Amino acid sequence: MTSGYYLISKITNLPYHKYNGDTLRLINQSARTVDEVILGAKNSKNIKRIITTFRDSDGNIIERVFNYSDKPFRNRVYTKNYSIIGEDEFVTSTHIKEYTLARSLKDTHIQSVLSGYSRILFWTPVKFLTNHLSENIVTGNKILTQVMQRNLLKPQNEIHTFTEFPHIISGRISDAAKKILEFRVNTFNGNSVNPKRIYTQGTKLPQNDSFLGIRALSIDDSKEALTQRFLIERGLKNKRIIINSDYRPKNDSEELTKALFDPNDGSVNFLRTHKYKTKSEVCTTARHEVEHGWQYYLHARNTKGGTSEWEAKIYNLFRDLPKSLKKEAQSYTDSISTYVTVAEDREKYRQNFIEIKANEAGKKACKLYNEERAEIQKEFPHIPTELL
């Protein structure tokens, strides 16, 4: 028991529908069972420690809540991935995101959620980490590789750390030292890595990986990071394009896509209904939609404002195109004028010029992403490829 505290109550494996607590949850995923421990401070009757754990139908933790009456709310959200490396290595990847919320913001948070805003709007990210636990199903040997993001309140100086711990061989921890790769990332600049703030131990820094600052991110978090990078590369950084990584589709037509660029408000939208299985897939999609952003940006200037509010704003800000871009822009304008959605005719949709060019851009970006991944994959071979 924690020093200075005594046990008030403890429940384990309680069916969720019987749980009557008022724990402030961060996610709305339904739980199957609940565990809860309540402690009291020996020197103050007003201080309590309530630790509540929510589990899914398989017994996996999906959220753990630390409600300490004298401290901010602290929640950890858990998700799992299962992968196979080669023929004999099975990997369980546990993703953990930790957030805090000032107690004074509790009511504000509740009202914002009821109003439809993001559930993490007022929460402060503390650290994100993933534990990749691999086990060789033939030898039984185990390896833990941990990937962590911290210093999250300083986006120009985030710390990303890859650590491979000593292997467990025949049930015993080997004498080998940890392998460590640590670097600083500027998320405001396409997740670029600061070459002057790098630490290595027993490993090498990838020399030719322009995506290194994105390798530690989860599949979902890579959506915004990759899109931002491609916007910068395409010269669209300050072109009023916004990113929505959790877009709720508005109609059946949108349901047929993974993501879309909306020229009405200049947004790249990743549909919440599509679950990406690899970061390579996210890379392809992000680059595809950014190319659409470029096409509509040129179209807006080529047509002196297009037909939407965002297009009009683009023209008002950047005016007419230089001669060097007019031919390219006109090809996009012609294509947009005859555009057919996937819901209307899938084959004509695929044959549309702007879709062909966006597909080409997406495939090229994915090829580069996968090729440059080889170095870090060699240094940390027990992280599943789809998560790097």
PDB file of N, CA and C in Angstrom, residues 223-287:
ATOM      1  N   LYS A 223      -1.174  10.882 -39.186  1.00  0.00           N
ATOM      2  CA  LYS A 223      -2.026  11.518 -40.199  1.00  0.00           C
ATOM      3  C   LYS A 223      -1.704  13.007 -40.324  1.00  0.00           C
ATOM      4  N   GLU A 224      -1.762  13.706 -39.208  1.00  0.00           N
ATOM      5  CA  GLU A 224      -1.528  15.156 -39.239  1.00  0.00           C
ATOM      6  C   GLU A 224      -0.071  15.466 -39.549  1.00  0.00           C
ATOM      7  N   ALA A 225       0.848  14.693 -38.944  1.00  0.00           N
ATOM      8  CA  ALA A 225       2.270  14.965 -39.144  1.00  0.00           C
ATOM      9  C   ALA A 225       2.680  14.798 -40.596  1.00  0.00           C
ATOM     10  N   LEU A 226       2.250  13.716 -41.229  1.00  0.00           N
ATOM     11  CA  LEU A 226       2.609  13.497 -42.629  1.00  0.00           C
ATOM     12  C   LEU A 226       1.958  14.533 -43.540  1.00  0.00           C
ATOM     13  N   THR A 227       0.709  14.880 -43.241  1.00  0.00           N
ATOM     14  CA  THR A 227       0.031  15.892 -44.058  1.00  0.00           C
ATOM     15  C   THR A 227       0.741  17.238 -43.954  1.00  0.00           C
ATOM     16  N   GLN A 228       1.132  17.612 -42.750  1.00  0.00           N
ATOM     17  CA  GLN A 228       1.855  18.878 -42.567  1.00  0.00           C
ATOM     18  C   GLN A 228       3.164  18.879 -43.341  1.00  0.00           C
ATOM     19  N   ARG A 229       3.874  17.766 -43.286  1.00  0.00           N
ATOM     20  CA  ARG A 229       5.133  17.673 -44.025  1.00  0.00           C
ATOM     21  C   ARG A 229       4.902  17.884 -45.520  1.00  0.00           C
ATOM     22  N   PHE A 230       3.901  17.204 -46.067  1.00  0.00           N
ATOM     23  CA  PHE A 230       3.657  17.298 -47.512  1.00  0.00           C
ATOM     24  C   PHE A 230       3.128  18.673 -47.913  1.00  0.00           C
ATOM     25  N   LEU A 231       2.381  19.319 -47.024  1.00  0.00           N
ATOM     26  CA  LEU A 231       1.930  20.683 -47.308  1.00  0.00           C
ATOM     27  C   LEU A 231       3.133  21.616 -47.437  1.00  0.00           C
ATOM     28  N   ILE A 232       4.102  21.440 -46.553  1.00  0.00           N
ATOM     29  CA  ILE A 232       5.316  22.260 -46.613  1.00  0.00           C
ATOM     30  C   ILE A 232       6.060  21.987 -47.915  1.00  0.00           C
ATOM     31  N   GLU A 233       6.234  20.719 -48.259  1.00  0.00           N
ATOM     32  CA  GLU A 233       6.977  20.351 -49.469  1.00  0.00           C
ATOM     33  C   GLU A 233       6.283  20.863 -50.741  1.00  0.00           C
ATOM     34  N   ARG A 234       4.960  20.918 -50.714  1.00  0.00           N
ATOM     35  CA  ARG A 234       4.208  21.328 -51.906  1.00  0.00           C
ATOM     36  C   ARG A 234       4.006  22.834 -51.981  1.00  0.00           C
ATOM     37  N   GLY A 235       4.596  23.553 -51.026  1.00  0.00           N
ATOM     38  CA  GLY A 235       4.467  25.001 -51.029  1.00  0.00           C
ATOM     39  C   GLY A 235       3.113  25.492 -50.568  1.00  0.00           C
ATOM     40  N   LEU A 236       2.432  24.684 -49.732  1.00  0.00           N
ATOM     41  CA  LEU A 236       1.082  25.028 -49.272  1.00  0.00           C
ATOM     42  C   LEU A 236       1.021  25.337 -47.776  1.00  0.00           C
ATOM     43  N   LYS A 237       2.159  25.585 -47.173  1.00  0.00           N
ATOM     44  CA  LYS A 237       2.203  25.758 -45.721  1.00  0.00           C
ATOM     45  C   LYS A 237       1.308  26.896 -45.244  1.00  0.00           C
ATOM     46  N   ASN A 238       1.296  27.983 -45.929  1.00  0.00           N
ATOM     47  CA  ASN A 238       0.524  29.158 -45.504  1.00  0.00           C
ATOM     48  C   ASN A 238      -0.622  29.457 -46.454  1.00  0.00           C
ATOM     49  N   LYS A 239      -1.254  28.389 -46.942  1.00  0.00           N
ATOM     50  CA  LYS A 239      -2.322  28.556 -47.924  1.00  0.00           C
ATOM     51  C   LYS A 239      -3.703  28.245 -47.340  1.00  0.00           C
ATOM     52  N   ARG A 240      -3.844  28.427 -46.048  1.00  0.00           N
ATOM     53  CA  ARG A 240      -5.138  28.316 -45.365  1.00  0.00           C
ATOM     54  C   ARG A 240      -5.745  26.911 -45.469  1.00  0.00           C
ATOM     55  N   ILE A 241      -4.890  25.889 -45.477  1.00  0.00           N
ATOM     56  CA  ILE A 241      -5.379  24.513 -45.506  1.00  0.00           C
ATOM     57  C   ILE A 241      -5.347  23.932 -44.096  1.00  0.00           C
ATOM     58  N   ILE A 242      -6.459  23.366 -43.675  1.00  0.00           N
ATOM     59  CA  ILE A 242      -6.563  22.793 -42.334  1.00  0.00           C
ATOM     60  C   ILE A 242      -6.623  21.268 -42.436  1.00  0.00           C
ATOM     61  N   ILE A 243      -6.311  20.608 -41.310  1.00  0.00           N
ATOM     62  CA  ILE A 243      -6.267  19.146 -41.276  1.00  0.00           C
ATOM     63  C   ILE A 243      -7.235  18.638 -40.217  1.00  0.00           C
ATOM     64  N   ASN A 244      -8.077  17.699 -40.612  1.00  0.00           N
ATOM     65  CA  ASN A 244      -9.000  17.049 -39.679  1.00  0.00           C
ATOM     66  C   ASN A 244      -8.703  15.551 -39.724  1.00  0.00           C
ATOM     67  N   SER A 245      -8.079  15.032 -38.664  1.00  0.00           N
ATOM     68  CA  SER A 245      -7.669  13.622 -38.652  1.00  0.00           C
ATOM     69  C   SER A 245      -8.760  12.697 -38.130  1.00  0.00           C
ATOM     70  N   ASP A 246      -9.917  13.267 -37.789  1.00  0.00           N
ATOM     71  CA  ASP A 246     -11.017  12.456 -37.246  1.00  0.00           C
ATOM     72  C   ASP A 246     -12.335  12.959 -37.825  1.00  0.00           C
ATOM     73  N   TYR A 247     -12.425  12.966 -39.135  1.00  0.00           N
ATOM     74  CA  TYR A 247     -13.554  13.571 -39.840  1.00  0.00           C
ATOM     75  C   TYR A 247     -14.774  12.648 -39.842  1.00  0.00           C
ATOM     76  N   ARG A 248     -15.907  13.221 -39.513  1.00  0.00           N
ATOM     77  CA  ARG A 248     -17.161  12.476 -39.525  1.00  0.00           C
ATOM     78  C   ARG A 248     -17.820  12.646 -40.897  1.00  0.00           C
ATOM     79  N   PRO A 249     -17.943  11.570 -41.686  1.00  0.00           N
ATOM     80  CA  PRO A 249     -18.515  11.693 -43.037  1.00  0.00           C
ATOM     81  C   PRO A 249     -19.934  12.251 -43.007  1.00  0.00           C
ATOM     82  N   LYS A 250     -20.241  13.089 -44.004  1.00  0.00           N
ATOM     83  CA  LYS A 250     -21.532  13.770 -44.039  1.00  0.00           C
ATOM     84  C   LYS A 250     -22.593  13.018 -44.829  1.00  0.00           C
ATOM     85  N   ASN A 251     -22.156  12.098 -45.702  1.00  0.00           N
ATOM     86  CA  ASN A 251     -23.124  11.391 -46.534  1.00  0.00           C
ATOM     87  C   ASN A 251     -22.555  10.046 -46.982  1.00  0.00           C
ATOM     88  N   ASP A 252     -23.375   9.273 -47.679  1.00  0.00           N
ATOM     89  CA  ASP A 252     -22.959   7.936 -48.125  1.00  0.00           C
ATOM     90  C   ASP A 252     -21.813   8.003 -49.122  1.00  0.00           C
ATOM     91  N   SER A 253     -21.772   9.058 -49.918  1.00  0.00           N
ATOM     92  CA  SER A 253     -20.708   9.198 -50.899  1.00  0.00           C
ATOM     93  C   SER A 253     -19.349   9.324 -50.218  1.00  0.00           C
ATOM     94  N   GLU A 254     -19.284  10.129 -49.181  1.00  0.00           N
ATOM     95  CA  GLU A 254     -18.025  10.300 -48.453  1.00  0.00           C
ATOM     96  C   GLU A 254     -17.613   9.020 -47.740  1.00  0.00           C
ATOM     97  N   GLU A 255     -18.568   8.210 -47.357  1.00  0.00           N
ATOM     98  CA  GLU A 255     -18.280   6.948 -46.678  1.00  0.00           C
ATOM     99  C   GLU A 255     -17.440   6.005 -47.549  1.00  0.00           C
ATOM    100  N   LEU A 256     -17.463   6.215 -48.866  1.00  0.00           N
ATOM    101  CA  LEU A 256     -16.757   5.328 -49.786  1.00  0.00           C
ATOM    102  C   LEU A 256     -15.269   5.652 -49.888  1.00  0.00           C
ATOM    103  N   THR A 257     -14.812   6.697 -49.210  1.00  0.00           N
ATOM    104  CA  THR A 257     -13.420   7.117 -49.311  1.00  0.00           C
ATOM    105  C   THR A 257     -12.693   6.955 -47.984  1.00  0.00           C
ATOM    106  N   LYS A 258     -11.359   6.983 -48.045  1.00  0.00           N
ATOM    107  CA  LYS A 258     -10.531   6.967 -46.836  1.00  0.00           C
ATOM    108  C   LYS A 258     -10.354   8.385 -46.304  1.00  0.00           C
ATOM    109  N   ALA A 259     -10.224   9.300 -47.244  1.00  0.00           N
ATOM    110  CA  ALA A 259      -9.973  10.701 -46.905  1.00  0.00           C
ATOM    111  C   ALA A 259     -10.420  11.549 -48.086  1.00  0.00           C
ATOM    112  N   LEU A 260     -10.494  12.846 -47.864  1.00  0.00           N
ATOM    113  CA  LEU A 260     -10.903  13.738 -48.952  1.00  0.00           C
ATOM    114  C   LEU A 260     -10.374  15.140 -48.728  1.00  0.00           C
ATOM    115  N   PHE A 261     -10.167  15.838 -49.835  1.00  0.00           N
ATOM    116  CA  PHE A 261      -9.861  17.261 -49.764  1.00  0.00           C
ATOM    117  C   PHE A 261     -11.131  18.016 -50.097  1.00  0.00           C
ATOM    118  N   ASP A 262     -11.516  18.932 -49.221  1.00  0.00           N
ATOM    119  CA  ASP A 262     -12.743  19.694 -49.412  1.00  0.00           C
ATOM    120  C   ASP A 262     -12.405  21.127 -49.815  1.00  0.00           C
ATOM    121  N   PRO A 263     -12.633  21.501 -51.082  1.00  0.00           N
ATOM    122  CA  PRO A 263     -12.311  22.854 -51.530  1.00  0.00           C
ATOM    123  C   PRO A 263     -13.254  23.913 -50.986  1.00  0.00           C
ATOM    124  N   ASN A 264     -14.322  23.490 -50.334  1.00  0.00           N
ATOM    125  CA  ASN A 264     -15.237  24.478 -49.753  1.00  0.00           C
ATOM    126  C   ASN A 264     -14.604  25.220 -48.583  1.00  0.00           C
ATOM    127  N   ASP A 265     -13.803  24.504 -47.796  1.00  0.00           N
ATOM    128  CA  ASP A 265     -13.128  25.155 -46.677  1.00  0.00           C
ATOM    129  C   ASP A 265     -11.623  24.914 -46.676  1.00  0.00           C
ATOM    130  N   GLY A 266     -11.116  24.256 -47.723  1.00  0.00           N
ATOM    131  CA  GLY A 266      -9.686  24.021 -47.812  1.00  0.00           C
ATOM    132  C   GLY A 266      -9.188  23.060 -46.749  1.00  0.00           C
ATOM    133  N   SER A 267      -9.830  21.909 -46.622  1.00  0.00           N
ATOM    134  CA  SER A 267      -9.460  20.978 -45.550  1.00  0.00           C
ATOM    135  C   SER A 267      -9.094  19.601 -46.085  1.00  0.00           C
ATOM    136  N   VAL A 268      -8.085  18.994 -45.450  1.00  0.00           N
ATOM    137  CA  VAL A 268      -7.739  17.594 -45.677  1.00  0.00           C
ATOM    138  C   VAL A 268      -8.384  16.808 -44.560  1.00  0.00           C
ATOM    139  N   ASN A 269      -9.237  15.872 -44.910  1.00  0.00           N
ATOM    140  CA  ASN A 269     -10.050  15.161 -43.911  1.00  0.00           C
ATOM    141  C   ASN A 269      -9.822  13.654 -43.984  1.00  0.00           C
ATOM    142  N   PHE A 270      -9.406  13.066 -42.860  1.00  0.00           N
ATOM    143  CA  PHE A 270      -9.272  11.620 -42.752  1.00  0.00           C
ATOM    144  C   PHE A 270     -10.538  11.082 -42.091  1.00  0.00           C
ATOM    145  N   LEU A 271     -11.235  10.205 -42.773  1.00  0.00           N
ATOM    146  CA  LEU A 271     -12.510   9.714 -42.253  1.00  0.00           C
ATOM    147  C   LEU A 271     -12.306   8.824 -41.033  1.00  0.00           C
ATOM    148  N   ARG A 272     -13.067   9.103 -39.988  1.00  0.00           N
ATOM    149  CA  ARG A 272     -12.970   8.305 -38.764  1.00  0.00           C
ATOM    150  C   ARG A 272     -13.466   6.880 -38.979  1.00  0.00           C
ATOM    151  N   THR A 273     -14.243   6.653 -40.031  1.00  0.00           N
ATOM    152  CA  THR A 273     -14.788   5.324 -40.293  1.00  0.00           C
ATOM    153  C   THR A 273     -13.769   4.390 -40.952  1.00  0.00           C
ATOM    154  N   HIS A 274     -12.656   4.932 -41.411  1.00  0.00           N
ATOM    155  CA  HIS A 274     -11.631   4.077 -42.017  1.00  0.00           C
ATOM    156  C   HIS A 274     -10.479   3.872 -41.033  1.00  0.00           C
ATOM    157  N   LYS A 275     -10.146   2.642 -40.738  1.00  0.00           N
ATOM    158  CA  LYS A 275      -9.067   2.320 -39.819  1.00  0.00           C
ATOM    159  C   LYS A 275      -7.813   1.958 -40.617  1.00  0.00           C
ATOM    160  N   TYR A 276      -6.817   2.805 -40.544  1.00  0.00           N
ATOM    161  CA  TYR A 276      -5.567   2.566 -41.258  1.00  0.00           C
ATOM    162  C   TYR A 276      -4.768   1.471 -40.555  1.00  0.00           C
ATOM    163  N   LYS A 277      -4.232   0.556 -41.345  1.00  0.00           N
ATOM    164  CA  LYS A 277      -3.502  -0.583 -40.790  1.00  0.00           C
ATOM    165  C   LYS A 277      -1.990  -0.360 -40.761  1.00  0.00           C
ATOM    166  N   THR A 278      -1.506   0.571 -41.575  1.00  0.00           N
ATOM    167  CA  THR A 278      -0.069   0.845 -41.628  1.00  0.00           C
ATOM    168  C   THR A 278       0.173   2.342 -41.787  1.00  0.00           C
ATOM    169  N   LYS A 279       1.358   2.782 -41.374  1.00  0.00           N
ATOM    170  CA  LYS A 279       1.721   4.177 -41.570  1.00  0.00           C
ATOM    171  C   LYS A 279       2.041   4.455 -43.040  1.00  0.00           C
ATOM    172  N   SER A 280       2.439   3.418 -43.768  1.00  0.00           N
ATOM    173  CA  SER A 280       2.653   3.579 -45.209  1.00  0.00           C
ATOM    174  C   SER A 280       1.354   3.953 -45.904  1.00  0.00           C
ATOM    175  N   GLU A 281       0.254   3.347 -45.460  1.00  0.00           N
ATOM    176  CA  GLU A 281      -1.054   3.665 -46.031  1.00  0.00           C
ATOM    177  C   GLU A 281      -1.428   5.112 -45.728  1.00  0.00           C
ATOM    178  N   VAL A 282      -1.135   5.554 -44.512  1.00  0.00           N
ATOM    179  CA  VAL A 282      -1.401   6.949 -44.154  1.00  0.00           C
ATOM    180  C   VAL A 282      -0.572   7.878 -45.031  1.00  0.00           C
ATOM    181  N   CYS A 283       0.683   7.520 -45.235  1.00  0.00           N
ATOM    182  CA  CYS A 283       1.581   8.326 -46.067  1.00  0.00           C
ATOM    183  C   CYS A 283       1.013   8.494 -47.477  1.00  0.00           C
ATOM    184  N   THR A 284       0.591   7.386 -48.070  1.00  0.00           N
ATOM    185  CA  THR A 284       0.023   7.428 -49.420  1.00  0.00           C
ATOM    186  C   THR A 284      -1.194   8.345 -49.473  1.00  0.00           C
ATOM    187  N   THR A 285      -2.077   8.176 -48.498  1.00  0.00           N
ATOM    188  CA  THR A 285      -3.322   8.951 -48.470  1.00  0.00           C
ATOM    189  C   THR A 285      -3.053  10.433 -48.236  1.00  0.00           C
ATOM    190  N   ALA A 286      -2.175  10.731 -47.278  1.00  0.00           N
ATOM    191  CA  ALA A 286      -1.879  12.133 -46.968  1.00  0.00           C
ATOM    192  C   ALA A 286      -1.302  12.852 -48.181  1.00  0.00           C
ATOM    193  N   ARG A 287      -0.371  12.191 -48.864  1.00  0.00           N
ATOM    194  CA  ARG A 287       0.237  12.825 -50.042  1.00  0.00           C
ATOM    195  C   ARG A 287      -0.775  12.991 -51.171  1.00  0.00           C
TER     196      ARG A 287
END
